[in-house]
Amino acid sequence: AQKITQTQPGMFVQEKEAVTLDCTYDTSDPSYGLFWYKQPSSGEMIFLIYQGSYDQQNATEGRYSLNFQKARKSANLVISASQLGDSAMYFCAMREEDDKIIFGKGTRLHILP
Amino acid sequence: GAVVSQHPSRVICKSGTSVKIECRSLDFQATTMFWYRQFPKQSLMLMATSNEGSKATYEQGVEKDKFLINHASLTLSTLTVTSAHPEDSSFYICSALNVENTEAFFGQGTRLTVV
């Protein structure tokens, strides 16, 4: 069974609009962490945001925010005021108690001018 | 933020030869490093978890003798692809977990082409 599910293989969004990238996860560990990474065509992995399972508030980093709904086991990434440079692959990932970090299949985001 | 340096960024080798890829954490100590493989337009597949001073933990289906991992110090992990074949051609990327376990810093990746 997949531990990280990203149901949107591709998304097209108009520039300046907000976009939500979906991520659901599956774990029985009480302590875990959730990450979002951006991977442009160059291949590098760019860390965007982190949410710990015990964090009371949703994480925010600039234009990125994580909509953490623990009961639903979802950790959606919200990008506000999208820019052309946001076009990339986005990966949701989870770290469980064994410290392994497992990735979802990713969502390719296209920002349209 | 912290920096992880991966070298080389690109390598082309002949079938049957071995290739070593280095992953260094430049400004922090990483007791745990991870090695991933990524096929074109696919996600990162965890190959192994590398722990300093102990044997690496390999994921199911990853050949230990094929992909040798050495985590000799708190700042260096190496992946050696032994007797490389064309099907080993891929993008390999390492990451290092910070002490707080709140961020995994990635290397720049290595594109391996076996001809």
JSON list of C-alpha atoms in Angstrom, two decimals:
[
{"chain": "A", "resi": 1, "resn": "ALA", "atom": "CA", "xyz": [0.00, 0.00, 0.00]},
{"chain": "A", "resi": 2, "resn": "GLN", "atom": "CA", "xyz": [1.22, 3.45, -0.78]},
{"chain": "A", "resi": 3, "resn": "LYS", "atom": "CA", "xyz": [2.25, 5.47, 2.20]},
{"chain": "A", "resi": 4, "resn": "ILE", "atom": "CA", "xyz": [2.15, 8.78, 0.40]},
{"chain": "A", "resi": 5, "resn": "THR", "atom": "CA", "xyz": [-0.54, 9.45, -2.18]},
{"chain": "A", "resi": 6, "resn": "GLN", "atom": "CA", "xyz": [-0.54, 12.38, -4.54]},
{"chain": "A", "resi": 7, "resn": "THR", "atom": "CA", "xyz": [-3.61, 12.07, -6.72]},
{"chain": "A", "resi": 8, "resn": "GLN", "atom": "CA", "xyz": [-2.87, 14.90, -9.14]},
{"chain": "A", "resi": 9, "resn": "PRO", "atom": "CA", "xyz": [-0.27, 13.86, -11.70]},
{"chain": "A", "resi": 10, "resn": "GLY", "atom": "CA", "xyz": [-0.51, 17.26, -13.38]},
{"chain": "A", "resi": 11, "resn": "MET", "atom": "CA", "xyz": [-2.07, 20.64, -12.73]},
{"chain": "A", "resi": 12, "resn": "PHE", "atom": "CA", "xyz": [-2.44, 23.81, -14.78]},
{"chain": "A", "resi": 13, "resn": "VAL", "atom": "CA", "xyz": [-2.98, 27.05, -12.92]},
{"chain": "A", "resi": 14, "resn": "GLN", "atom": "CA", "xyz": [-3.18, 30.64, -14.06]},
{"chain": "A", "resi": 15, "resn": "GLU", "atom": "CA", "xyz": [-0.42, 32.92, -12.82]},
{"chain": "A", "resi": 16, "resn": "LYS", "atom": "CA", "xyz": [-1.24, 34.80, -9.61]},
{"chain": "A", "resi": 17, "resn": "GLU", "atom": "CA", "xyz": [-3.88, 32.30, -8.59]},
{"chain": "A", "resi": 18, "resn": "ALA", "atom": "CA", "xyz": [-3.54, 30.15, -5.49]},
{"chain": "A", "resi": 19, "resn": "VAL", "atom": "CA", "xyz": [-3.01, 26.44, -5.97]},
{"chain": "A", "resi": 20, "resn": "THR", "atom": "CA", "xyz": [-3.50, 23.47, -3.68]},
{"chain": "A", "resi": 21, "resn": "LEU", "atom": "CA", "xyz": [-1.52, 20.29, -4.18]},
{"chain": "A", "resi": 22, "resn": "ASP", "atom": "CA", "xyz": [-3.03, 17.27, -2.51]},
{"chain": "A", "resi": 23, "resn": "CYS", "atom": "CA", "xyz": [-1.22, 14.77, -0.33]},
{"chain": "A", "resi": 24, "resn": "THR", "atom": "CA", "xyz": [-2.57, 12.02, 1.87]},
{"chain": "A", "resi": 25, "resn": "TYR", "atom": "CA", "xyz": [-0.47, 9.70, 3.95]},
{"chain": "A", "resi": 26, "resn": "ASP", "atom": "CA", "xyz": [-0.74, 6.46, 5.81]},
{"chain": "A", "resi": 27, "resn": "THR", "atom": "CA", "xyz": [1.12, 5.67, 9.00]},
{"chain": "A", "resi": 28, "resn": "SER", "atom": "CA", "xyz": [0.49, 4.09, 12.37]},
{"chain": "A", "resi": 29, "resn": "ASP", "atom": "CA", "xyz": [3.43, 5.86, 14.02]},
{"chain": "A", "resi": 30, "resn": "PRO", "atom": "CA", "xyz": [2.34, 8.50, 16.53]},
{"chain": "A", "resi": 31, "resn": "SER", "atom": "CA", "xyz": [5.34, 10.65, 15.64]},
{"chain": "A", "resi": 32, "resn": "TYR", "atom": "CA", "xyz": [6.07, 11.52, 12.05]},
{"chain": "A", "resi": 33, "resn": "GLY", "atom": "CA", "xyz": [6.97, 14.43, 9.84]},
{"chain": "A", "resi": 34, "resn": "LEU", "atom": "CA", "xyz": [5.65, 15.62, 6.53]},
{"chain": "A", "resi": 35, "resn": "PHE", "atom": "CA", "xyz": [7.69, 17.47, 3.90]},
{"chain": "A", "resi": 36, "resn": "TRP", "atom": "CA", "xyz": [7.10, 19.15, 0.61]},
{"chain": "A", "resi": 37, "resn": "TYR", "atom": "CA", "xyz": [9.84, 19.47, -1.98]},
{"chain": "A", "resi": 38, "resn": "LYS", "atom": "CA", "xyz": [10.01, 21.22, -5.32]},
{"chain": "A", "resi": 39, "resn": "GLN", "atom": "CA", "xyz": [12.01, 19.69, -8.14]},
{"chain": "A", "resi": 40, "resn": "PRO", "atom": "CA", "xyz": [12.62, 21.92, -11.17]},
{"chain": "A", "resi": 41, "resn": "SER", "atom": "CA", "xyz": [13.82, 20.49, -14.46]},
{"chain": "A", "resi": 42, "resn": "SER", "atom": "CA", "xyz": [17.41, 20.81, -13.27]},
{"chain": "A", "resi": 43, "resn": "GLY", "atom": "CA", "xyz": [16.76, 17.91, -10.89]},
{"chain": "A", "resi": 44, "resn": "GLU", "atom": "CA", "xyz": [17.69, 19.50, -7.60]},
{"chain": "A", "resi": 45, "resn": "MET", "atom": "CA", "xyz": [15.36, 18.95, -4.68]},
{"chain": "A", "resi": 46, "resn": "ILE", "atom": "CA", "xyz": [14.31, 22.18, -3.00]},
{"chain": "A", "resi": 47, "resn": "PHE", "atom": "CA", "xyz": [12.89, 21.96, 0.49]},
{"chain": "A", "resi": 48, "resn": "LEU", "atom": "CA", "xyz": [9.71, 23.99, 0.87]},
{"chain": "A", "resi": 49, "resn": "ILE", "atom": "CA", "xyz": [8.02, 23.25, 4.16]},
{"chain": "A", "resi": 50, "resn": "TYR", "atom": "CA", "xyz": [7.84, 20.83, 7.09]},
{"chain": "A", "resi": 51, "resn": "GLN", "atom": "CA", "xyz": [5.02, 19.81, 9.41]},
{"chain": "A", "resi": 52, "resn": "GLY", "atom": "CA", "xyz": [5.55, 17.68, 12.49]},
{"chain": "A", "resi": 53, "resn": "SER", "atom": "CA", "xyz": [2.74, 15.41, 13.61]},
{"chain": "A", "resi": 54, "resn": "TYR", "atom": "CA", "xyz": [2.59, 17.11, 17.00]},
{"chain": "A", "resi": 55, "resn": "ASP", "atom": "CA", "xyz": [2.70, 20.64, 15.67]},
{"chain": "A", "resi": 56, "resn": "GLN", "atom": "CA", "xyz": [-0.45, 22.46, 16.73]},
{"chain": "A", "resi": 57, "resn": "GLN", "atom": "CA", "xyz": [-0.39, 25.02, 13.98]},
{"chain": "A", "resi": 58, "resn": "ASN", "atom": "CA", "xyz": [-0.16, 24.61, 10.24]},
{"chain": "A", "resi": 59, "resn": "ALA", "atom": "CA", "xyz": [3.31, 25.34, 8.91]},
{"chain": "A", "resi": 60, "resn": "THR", "atom": "CA", "xyz": [3.86, 28.40, 6.76]},
{"chain": "A", "resi": 61, "resn": "GLU", "atom": "CA", "xyz": [6.91, 29.55, 4.81]},
{"chain": "A", "resi": 62, "resn": "GLY", "atom": "CA", "xyz": [6.39, 32.66, 2.75]},
{"chain": "A", "resi": 63, "resn": "ARG", "atom": "CA", "xyz": [3.95, 31.84, -0.05]},
{"chain": "A", "resi": 64, "resn": "TYR", "atom": "CA", "xyz": [3.81, 28.20, 1.01]},
{"chain": "A", "resi": 65, "resn": "SER", "atom": "CA", "xyz": [1.49, 26.86, 3.65]},
{"chain": "A", "resi": 66, "resn": "LEU", "atom": "CA", "xyz": [0.65, 23.34, 4.65]},
{"chain": "A", "resi": 67, "resn": "ASN", "atom": "CA", "xyz": [-2.98, 22.49, 5.33]},
{"chain": "A", "resi": 68, "resn": "PHE", "atom": "CA", "xyz": [-2.49, 19.74, 7.89]},
{"chain": "A", "resi": 69, "resn": "GLN", "atom": "CA", "xyz": [-5.60, 17.74, 8.71]},
{"chain": "A", "resi": 70, "resn": "LYS", "atom": "CA", "xyz": [-4.39, 15.02, 11.02]},
{"chain": "A", "resi": 71, "resn": "ALA", "atom": "CA", "xyz": [-7.65, 13.13, 11.37]},
{"chain": "A", "resi": 72, "resn": "ARG", "atom": "CA", "xyz": [-7.96, 12.92, 7.60]},
{"chain": "A", "resi": 73, "resn": "LYS", "atom": "CA", "xyz": [-4.24, 12.18, 7.23]},
{"chain": "A", "resi": 74, "resn": "SER", "atom": "CA", "xyz": [-3.84, 14.88, 4.68]},
{"chain": "A", "resi": 75, "resn": "ALA", "atom": "CA", "xyz": [-1.09, 17.44, 4.23]},
{"chain": "A", "resi": 76, "resn": "ASN", "atom": "CA", "xyz": [-1.94, 19.60, 1.27]},
{"chain": "A", "resi": 77, "resn": "LEU", "atom": "CA", "xyz": [0.46, 22.26, 0.07]},
{"chain": "A", "resi": 78, "resn": "VAL", "atom": "CA", "xyz": [-1.01, 25.65, -0.70]},
{"chain": "A", "resi": 79, "resn": "ILE", "atom": "CA", "xyz": [0.92, 28.08, -2.87]},
{"chain": "A", "resi": 80, "resn": "SER", "atom": "CA", "xyz": [-0.48, 31.57, -2.83]},
{"chain": "A", "resi": 81, "resn": "ALA", "atom": "CA", "xyz": [-0.11, 34.06, -5.67]},
{"chain": "A", "resi": 82, "resn": "SER", "atom": "CA", "xyz": [1.52, 31.55, -8.01]},
{"chain": "A", "resi": 83, "resn": "GLN", "atom": "CA", "xyz": [4.40, 32.65, -10.20]},
{"chain": "A", "resi": 84, "resn": "LEU", "atom": "CA", "xyz": [5.78, 31.32, -13.48]},
{"chain": "A", "resi": 85, "resn": "GLY", "atom": "CA", "xyz": [8.83, 30.10, -11.59]},
{"chain": "A", "resi": 86, "resn": "ASP", "atom": "CA", "xyz": [6.64, 27.80, -9.54]},
{"chain": "A", "resi": 87, "resn": "SER", "atom": "CA", "xyz": [6.30, 25.46, -12.52]},
{"chain": "A", "resi": 88, "resn": "ALA", "atom": "CA", "xyz": [7.99, 22.25, -11.41]},
{"chain": "A", "resi": 89, "resn": "MET", "atom": "CA", "xyz": [7.39, 18.81, -9.93]},
{"chain": "A", "resi": 90, "resn": "TYR", "atom": "CA", "xyz": [6.24, 18.84, -6.35]},
{"chain": "A", "resi": 91, "resn": "PHE", "atom": "CA", "xyz": [6.76, 15.92, -4.02]},
{"chain": "A", "resi": 92, "resn": "CYS", "atom": "CA", "xyz": [5.13, 15.21, -0.71]},
{"chain": "A", "resi": 93, "resn": "ALA", "atom": "CA", "xyz": [7.21, 13.07, 1.64]},
{"chain": "A", "resi": 94, "resn": "MET", "atom": "CA", "xyz": [6.90, 11.51, 5.06]},
{"chain": "A", "resi": 95, "resn": "ARG", "atom": "CA", "xyz": [9.40, 10.61, 7.73]},
{"chain": "A", "resi": 96, "resn": "GLU", "atom": "CA", "xyz": [8.29, 7.89, 10.12]},
{"chain": "A", "resi": 97, "resn": "GLU", "atom": "CA", "xyz": [9.85, 6.87, 13.41]},
{"chain": "A", "resi": 98, "resn": "ASP", "atom": "CA", "xyz": [12.52, 4.80, 11.66]},
{"chain": "A", "resi": 99, "resn": "ASP", "atom": "CA", "xyz": [13.66, 8.07, 10.04]},
{"chain": "A", "resi": 100, "resn": "LYS", "atom": "CA", "xyz": [13.16, 6.80, 6.50]},
{"chain": "A", "resi": 101, "resn": "ILE", "atom": "CA", "xyz": [11.79, 9.47, 4.21]},
{"chain": "A", "resi": 102, "resn": "ILE", "atom": "CA", "xyz": [9.36, 8.14, 1.63]},
{"chain": "A", "resi": 103, "resn": "PHE", "atom": "CA", "xyz": [8.12, 10.15, -1.33]},
{"chain": "A", "resi": 104, "resn": "GLY", "atom": "CA", "xyz": [4.85, 10.34, -3.18]},
{"chain": "A", "resi": 105, "resn": "LYS", "atom": "CA", "xyz": [4.74, 10.10, -6.96]},
{"chain": "A", "resi": 106, "resn": "GLY", "atom": "CA", "xyz": [4.64, 13.83, -7.38]},
{"chain": "A", "resi": 107, "resn": "THR", "atom": "CA", "xyz": [2.50, 16.43, -9.07]},
{"chain": "A", "resi": 108, "resn": "ARG", "atom": "CA", "xyz": [3.69, 18.38, -12.07]},
{"chain": "A", "resi": 109, "resn": "LEU", "atom": "CA", "xyz": [2.54, 21.95, -11.73]},
{"chain": "A", "resi": 110, "resn": "HIS", "atom": "CA", "xyz": [2.30, 24.22, -14.76]},
{"chain": "A", "resi": 111, "resn": "ILE", "atom": "CA", "xyz": [1.78, 27.92, -14.18]},
{"chain": "A", "resi": 112, "resn": "LEU", "atom": "CA", "xyz": [0.19, 29.62, -17.18]},
{"chain": "A", "resi": 113, "resn": "PRO", "atom": "CA", "xyz": [0.96, 33.27, -18.05]},
{"chain": "B", "resi": 1, "resn": "GLY", "atom": "CA", "xyz": [20.25, 26.46, 5.11]},
{"chain": "B", "resi": 2, "resn": "ALA", "atom": "CA", "xyz": [22.58, 23.50, 5.40]},
{"chain": "B", "resi": 3, "resn": "VAL", "atom": "CA", "xyz": [24.42, 22.26, 2.36]},
{"chain": "B", "resi": 4, "resn": "VAL", "atom": "CA", "xyz": [24.87, 18.77, 1.04]},
{"chain": "B", "resi": 5, "resn": "SER", "atom": "CA", "xyz": [27.37, 18.37, -1.75]},
{"chain": "B", "resi": 6, "resn": "GLN", "atom": "CA", "xyz": [27.12, 15.45, -4.14]},
{"chain": "B", "resi": 7, "resn": "HIS", "atom": "CA", "xyz": [29.83, 14.60, -6.60]},
{"chain": "B", "resi": 8, "resn": "PRO", "atom": "CA", "xyz": [30.05, 14.01, -9.51]},
{"chain": "B", "resi": 9, "resn": "SER", "atom": "CA", "xyz": [26.98, 15.65, -11.01]},
{"chain": "B", "resi": 10, "resn": "ARG", "atom": "CA", "xyz": [27.31, 13.67, -14.22]},
{"chain": "B", "resi": 11, "resn": "VAL", "atom": "CA", "xyz": [29.25, 10.57, -15.08]},
{"chain": "B", "resi": 12, "resn": "ILE", "atom": "CA", "xyz": [29.44, 8.36, -18.13]},
{"chain": "B", "resi": 13, "resn": "CYS", "atom": "CA", "xyz": [31.07, 5.00, -17.72]},
{"chain": "B", "resi": 14, "resn": "LYS", "atom": "CA", "xyz": [31.53, 1.80, -19.65]},
{"chain": "B", "resi": 15, "resn": "SER", "atom": "CA", "xyz": [29.64, -1.37, -18.85]},
{"chain": "B", "resi": 16, "resn": "GLY", "atom": "CA", "xyz": [31.43, -3.47, -16.30]},
{"chain": "B", "resi": 17, "resn": "THR", "atom": "CA", "xyz": [33.18, -0.64, -14.55]},
{"chain": "B", "resi": 18, "resn": "SER", "atom": "CA", "xyz": [32.40, 0.73, -11.09]},
{"chain": "B", "resi": 19, "resn": "VAL", "atom": "CA", "xyz": [31.39, 4.26, -10.24]},
{"chain": "B", "resi": 20, "resn": "LYS", "atom": "CA", "xyz": [31.63, 5.97, -6.87]},
{"chain": "B", "resi": 21, "resn": "ILE", "atom": "CA", "xyz": [29.32, 8.81, -5.90]},
{"chain": "B", "resi": 22, "resn": "GLU", "atom": "CA", "xyz": [30.11, 10.96, -2.88]},
{"chain": "B", "resi": 23, "resn": "CYS", "atom": "CA", "xyz": [27.67, 12.76, -0.64]},
{"chain": "B", "resi": 24, "resn": "ARG", "atom": "CA", "xyz": [29.03, 15.24, 1.88]},
{"chain": "B", "resi": 25, "resn": "SER", "atom": "CA", "xyz": [27.26, 17.34, 4.45]},
{"chain": "B", "resi": 26, "resn": "LEU", "atom": "CA", "xyz": [29.28, 20.52, 4.47]},
{"chain": "B", "resi": 27, "resn": "ASP", "atom": "CA", "xyz": [28.18, 22.35, 7.58]},
{"chain": "B", "resi": 28, "resn": "PHE", "atom": "CA", "xyz": [26.45, 19.84, 9.78]},
{"chain": "B", "resi": 29, "resn": "GLN", "atom": "CA", "xyz": [26.92, 16.30, 11.00]},
{"chain": "B", "resi": 30, "resn": "ALA", "atom": "CA", "xyz": [24.60, 13.74, 9.51]},
{"chain": "B", "resi": 31, "resn": "THR", "atom": "CA", "xyz": [24.28, 10.46, 11.33]},
{"chain": "B", "resi": 32, "resn": "THR", "atom": "CA", "xyz": [21.70, 9.37, 8.78]},
{"chain": "B", "resi": 33, "resn": "MET", "atom": "CA", "xyz": [21.90, 9.76, 5.04]},
{"chain": "B", "resi": 34, "resn": "PHE", "atom": "CA", "xyz": [19.64, 8.36, 2.36]},
{"chain": "B", "resi": 35, "resn": "TRP", "atom": "CA", "xyz": [20.28, 7.27, -1.19]},
{"chain": "B", "resi": 36, "resn": "TYR", "atom": "CA", "xyz": [17.53, 7.55, -3.77]},
{"chain": "B", "resi": 37, "resn": "ARG", "atom": "CA", "xyz": [17.19, 6.61, -7.39]},
{"chain": "B", "resi": 38, "resn": "GLN", "atom": "CA", "xyz": [14.92, 8.50, -9.75]},
{"chain": "B", "resi": 39, "resn": "PHE", "atom": "CA", "xyz": [13.85, 7.34, -13.18]},
{"chain": "B", "resi": 40, "resn": "PRO", "atom": "CA", "xyz": [12.73, 9.93, -15.73]},
{"chain": "B", "resi": 41, "resn": "LYS", "atom": "CA", "xyz": [9.44, 11.53, -14.79]},
{"chain": "B", "resi": 42, "resn": "GLN", "atom": "CA", "xyz": [9.08, 9.33, -11.74]},
{"chain": "B", "resi": 43, "resn": "SER", "atom": "CA", "xyz": [9.38, 9.80, -8.03]},
{"chain": "B", "resi": 44, "resn": "LEU", "atom": "CA", "xyz": [12.37, 9.22, -5.83]},
{"chain": "B", "resi": 45, "resn": "MET", "atom": "CA", "xyz": [12.75, 5.60, -4.85]},
{"chain": "B", "resi": 46, "resn": "LEU", "atom": "CA", "xyz": [14.55, 5.00, -1.57]},
{"chain": "B", "resi": 47, "resn": "MET", "atom": "CA", "xyz": [17.41, 2.60, -2.10]},
{"chain": "B", "resi": 48, "resn": "ALA", "atom": "CA", "xyz": [19.04, 2.52, 1.29]},
{"chain": "B", "resi": 49, "resn": "THR", "atom": "CA", "xyz": [19.49, 4.26, 4.58]},
{"chain": "B", "resi": 50, "resn": "SER", "atom": "CA", "xyz": [23.09, 4.92, 5.52]},
{"chain": "B", "resi": 51, "resn": "ASN", "atom": "CA", "xyz": [24.05, 5.20, 9.18]},
{"chain": "B", "resi": 52, "resn": "GLU", "atom": "CA", "xyz": [27.46, 6.38, 10.26]},
{"chain": "B", "resi": 53, "resn": "GLY", "atom": "CA", "xyz": [29.62, 3.61, 11.54]},
{"chain": "B", "resi": 54, "resn": "SER", "atom": "CA", "xyz": [27.23, 0.79, 10.73]},
{"chain": "B", "resi": 55, "resn": "LYS", "atom": "CA", "xyz": [25.99, -1.16, 7.76]},
{"chain": "B", "resi": 56, "resn": "ALA", "atom": "CA", "xyz": [23.48, 0.42, 5.47]},
{"chain": "B", "resi": 57, "resn": "THR", "atom": "CA", "xyz": [19.88, -0.72, 5.50]},
{"chain": "B", "resi": 58, "resn": "TYR", "atom": "CA", "xyz": [18.73, -1.59, 2.02]},
{"chain": "B", "resi": 59, "resn": "GLU", "atom": "CA", "xyz": [15.17, -1.48, 0.73]},
{"chain": "B", "resi": 60, "resn": "GLN", "atom": "CA", "xyz": [13.59, -4.58, -0.63]},
{"chain": "B", "resi": 61, "resn": "GLY", "atom": "CA", "xyz": [14.70, -5.35, -4.14]},
{"chain": "B", "resi": 62, "resn": "VAL", "atom": "CA", "xyz": [17.92, -3.32, -3.97]},
{"chain": "B", "resi": 63, "resn": "GLU", "atom": "CA", "xyz": [21.03, -5.45, -4.44]},
{"chain": "B", "resi": 64, "resn": "LYS", "atom": "CA", "xyz": [23.51, -4.88, -1.64]},
{"chain": "B", "resi": 65, "resn": "ASP", "atom": "CA", "xyz": [26.45, -6.18, -3.62]},
{"chain": "B", "resi": 66, "resn": "LYS", "atom": "CA", "xyz": [25.53, -4.03, -6.57]},
{"chain": "B", "resi": 67, "resn": "PHE", "atom": "CA", "xyz": [25.11, -0.78, -4.70]},
{"chain": "B", "resi": 68, "resn": "LEU", "atom": "CA", "xyz": [27.76, -0.54, -2.03]},
{"chain": "B", "resi": 69, "resn": "ILE", "atom": "CA", "xyz": [27.20, 2.13, 0.57]},
{"chain": "B", "resi": 70, "resn": "ASN", "atom": "CA", "xyz": [29.81, 3.35, 3.01]},
{"chain": "B", "resi": 71, "resn": "HIS", "atom": "CA", "xyz": [29.11, 5.95, 5.67]},
{"chain": "B", "resi": 72, "resn": "ALA", "atom": "CA", "xyz": [32.60, 6.30, 7.07]},
{"chain": "B", "resi": 73, "resn": "SER", "atom": "CA", "xyz": [32.18, 9.61, 8.86]},
{"chain": "B", "resi": 74, "resn": "LEU", "atom": "CA", "xyz": [29.49, 11.96, 10.06]},
{"chain": "B", "resi": 75, "resn": "THR", "atom": "CA", "xyz": [29.88, 14.07, 6.95]},
{"chain": "B", "resi": 76, "resn": "LEU", "atom": "CA", "xyz": [30.47, 11.58, 4.17]},
{"chain": "B", "resi": 77, "resn": "SER", "atom": "CA", "xyz": [28.52, 8.74, 2.60]},
{"chain": "B", "resi": 78, "resn": "THR", "atom": "CA", "xyz": [29.46, 7.06, -0.65]},
{"chain": "B", "resi": 79, "resn": "LEU", "atom": "CA", "xyz": [27.50, 4.96, -3.09]},
{"chain": "B", "resi": 80, "resn": "THR", "atom": "CA", "xyz": [29.46, 2.68, -5.41]},
{"chain": "B", "resi": 81, "resn": "VAL", "atom": "CA", "xyz": [27.67, 1.16, -8.35]},
{"chain": "B", "resi": 82, "resn": "THR", "atom": "CA", "xyz": [29.67, -1.97, -9.05]},
{"chain": "B", "resi": 83, "resn": "SER", "atom": "CA", "xyz": [29.94, -3.64, -12.43]},
{"chain": "B", "resi": 84, "resn": "ALA", "atom": "CA", "xyz": [27.61, -1.07, -13.90]},
{"chain": "B", "resi": 85, "resn": "HIS", "atom": "CA", "xyz": [25.24, -1.99, -16.71]},
{"chain": "B", "resi": 86, "resn": "PRO", "atom": "CA", "xyz": [23.09, 0.20, -18.96]},
{"chain": "B", "resi": 87, "resn": "GLU", "atom": "CA", "xyz": [20.02, -0.52, -16.82]},
{"chain": "B", "resi": 88, "resn": "ASP", "atom": "CA", "xyz": [21.81, 1.17, -13.91]},
{"chain": "B", "resi": 89, "resn": "SER", "atom": "CA", "xyz": [21.66, 4.43, -15.82]},
{"chain": "B", "resi": 90, "resn": "SER", "atom": "CA", "xyz": [19.60, 6.78, -13.70]},
{"chain": "B", "resi": 91, "resn": "PHE", "atom": "CA", "xyz": [19.57, 9.87, -11.53]},
{"chain": "B", "resi": 92, "resn": "TYR", "atom": "CA", "xyz": [20.94, 9.15, -8.08]},
{"chain": "B", "resi": 93, "resn": "ILE", "atom": "CA", "xyz": [20.41, 11.60, -5.27]},
{"chain": "B", "resi": 94, "resn": "CYS", "atom": "CA", "xyz": [21.45, 11.60, -1.65]},
{"chain": "B", "resi": 95, "resn": "SER", "atom": "CA", "xyz": [20.00, 13.37, 1.32]},
{"chain": "B", "resi": 96, "resn": "ALA", "atom": "CA", "xyz": [21.09, 13.98, 4.88]},
{"chain": "B", "resi": 97, "resn": "LEU", "atom": "CA", "xyz": [18.78, 14.34, 7.82]},
{"chain": "B", "resi": 98, "resn": "ASN", "atom": "CA", "xyz": [19.41, 17.17, 10.25]},
{"chain": "B", "resi": 99, "resn": "VAL", "atom": "CA", "xyz": [19.68, 16.45, 13.94]},
{"chain": "B", "resi": 100, "resn": "GLU", "atom": "CA", "xyz": [16.21, 17.80, 14.68]},
{"chain": "B", "resi": 101, "resn": "ASN", "atom": "CA", "xyz": [14.77, 15.50, 11.99]},
{"chain": "B", "resi": 102, "resn": "THR", "atom": "CA", "xyz": [12.86, 18.42, 10.56]},
{"chain": "B", "resi": 103, "resn": "GLU", "atom": "CA", "xyz": [14.55, 18.69, 7.22]},
{"chain": "B", "resi": 104, "resn": "ALA", "atom": "CA", "xyz": [16.28, 16.43, 4.79]},
{"chain": "B", "resi": 105, "resn": "PHE", "atom": "CA", "xyz": [18.89, 18.31, 2.78]},
{"chain": "B", "resi": 106, "resn": "PHE", "atom": "CA", "xyz": [19.50, 16.99, -0.70]},
{"chain": "B", "resi": 107, "resn": "GLY", "atom": "CA", "xyz": [22.59, 16.80, -2.81]},
{"chain": "B", "resi": 108, "resn": "GLN", "atom": "CA", "xyz": [22.49, 18.06, -6.36]},
{"chain": "B", "resi": 109, "resn": "GLY", "atom": "CA", "xyz": [22.11, 14.57, -7.74]},
{"chain": "B", "resi": 110, "resn": "THR", "atom": "CA", "xyz": [24.27, 12.47, -10.06]},
{"chain": "B", "resi": 111, "resn": "ARG", "atom": "CA", "xyz": [23.18, 11.52, -13.53]},
{"chain": "B", "resi": 112, "resn": "LEU", "atom": "CA", "xyz": [24.80, 8.20, -14.33]},
{"chain": "B", "resi": 113, "resn": "THR", "atom": "CA", "xyz": [24.93, 6.95, -17.89]},
{"chain": "B", "resi": 114, "resn": "VAL", "atom": "CA", "xyz": [26.35, 3.50, -18.54]},
{"chain": "B", "resi": 115, "resn": "VAL", "atom": "CA", "xyz": [27.30, 2.83, -22.14]}
]
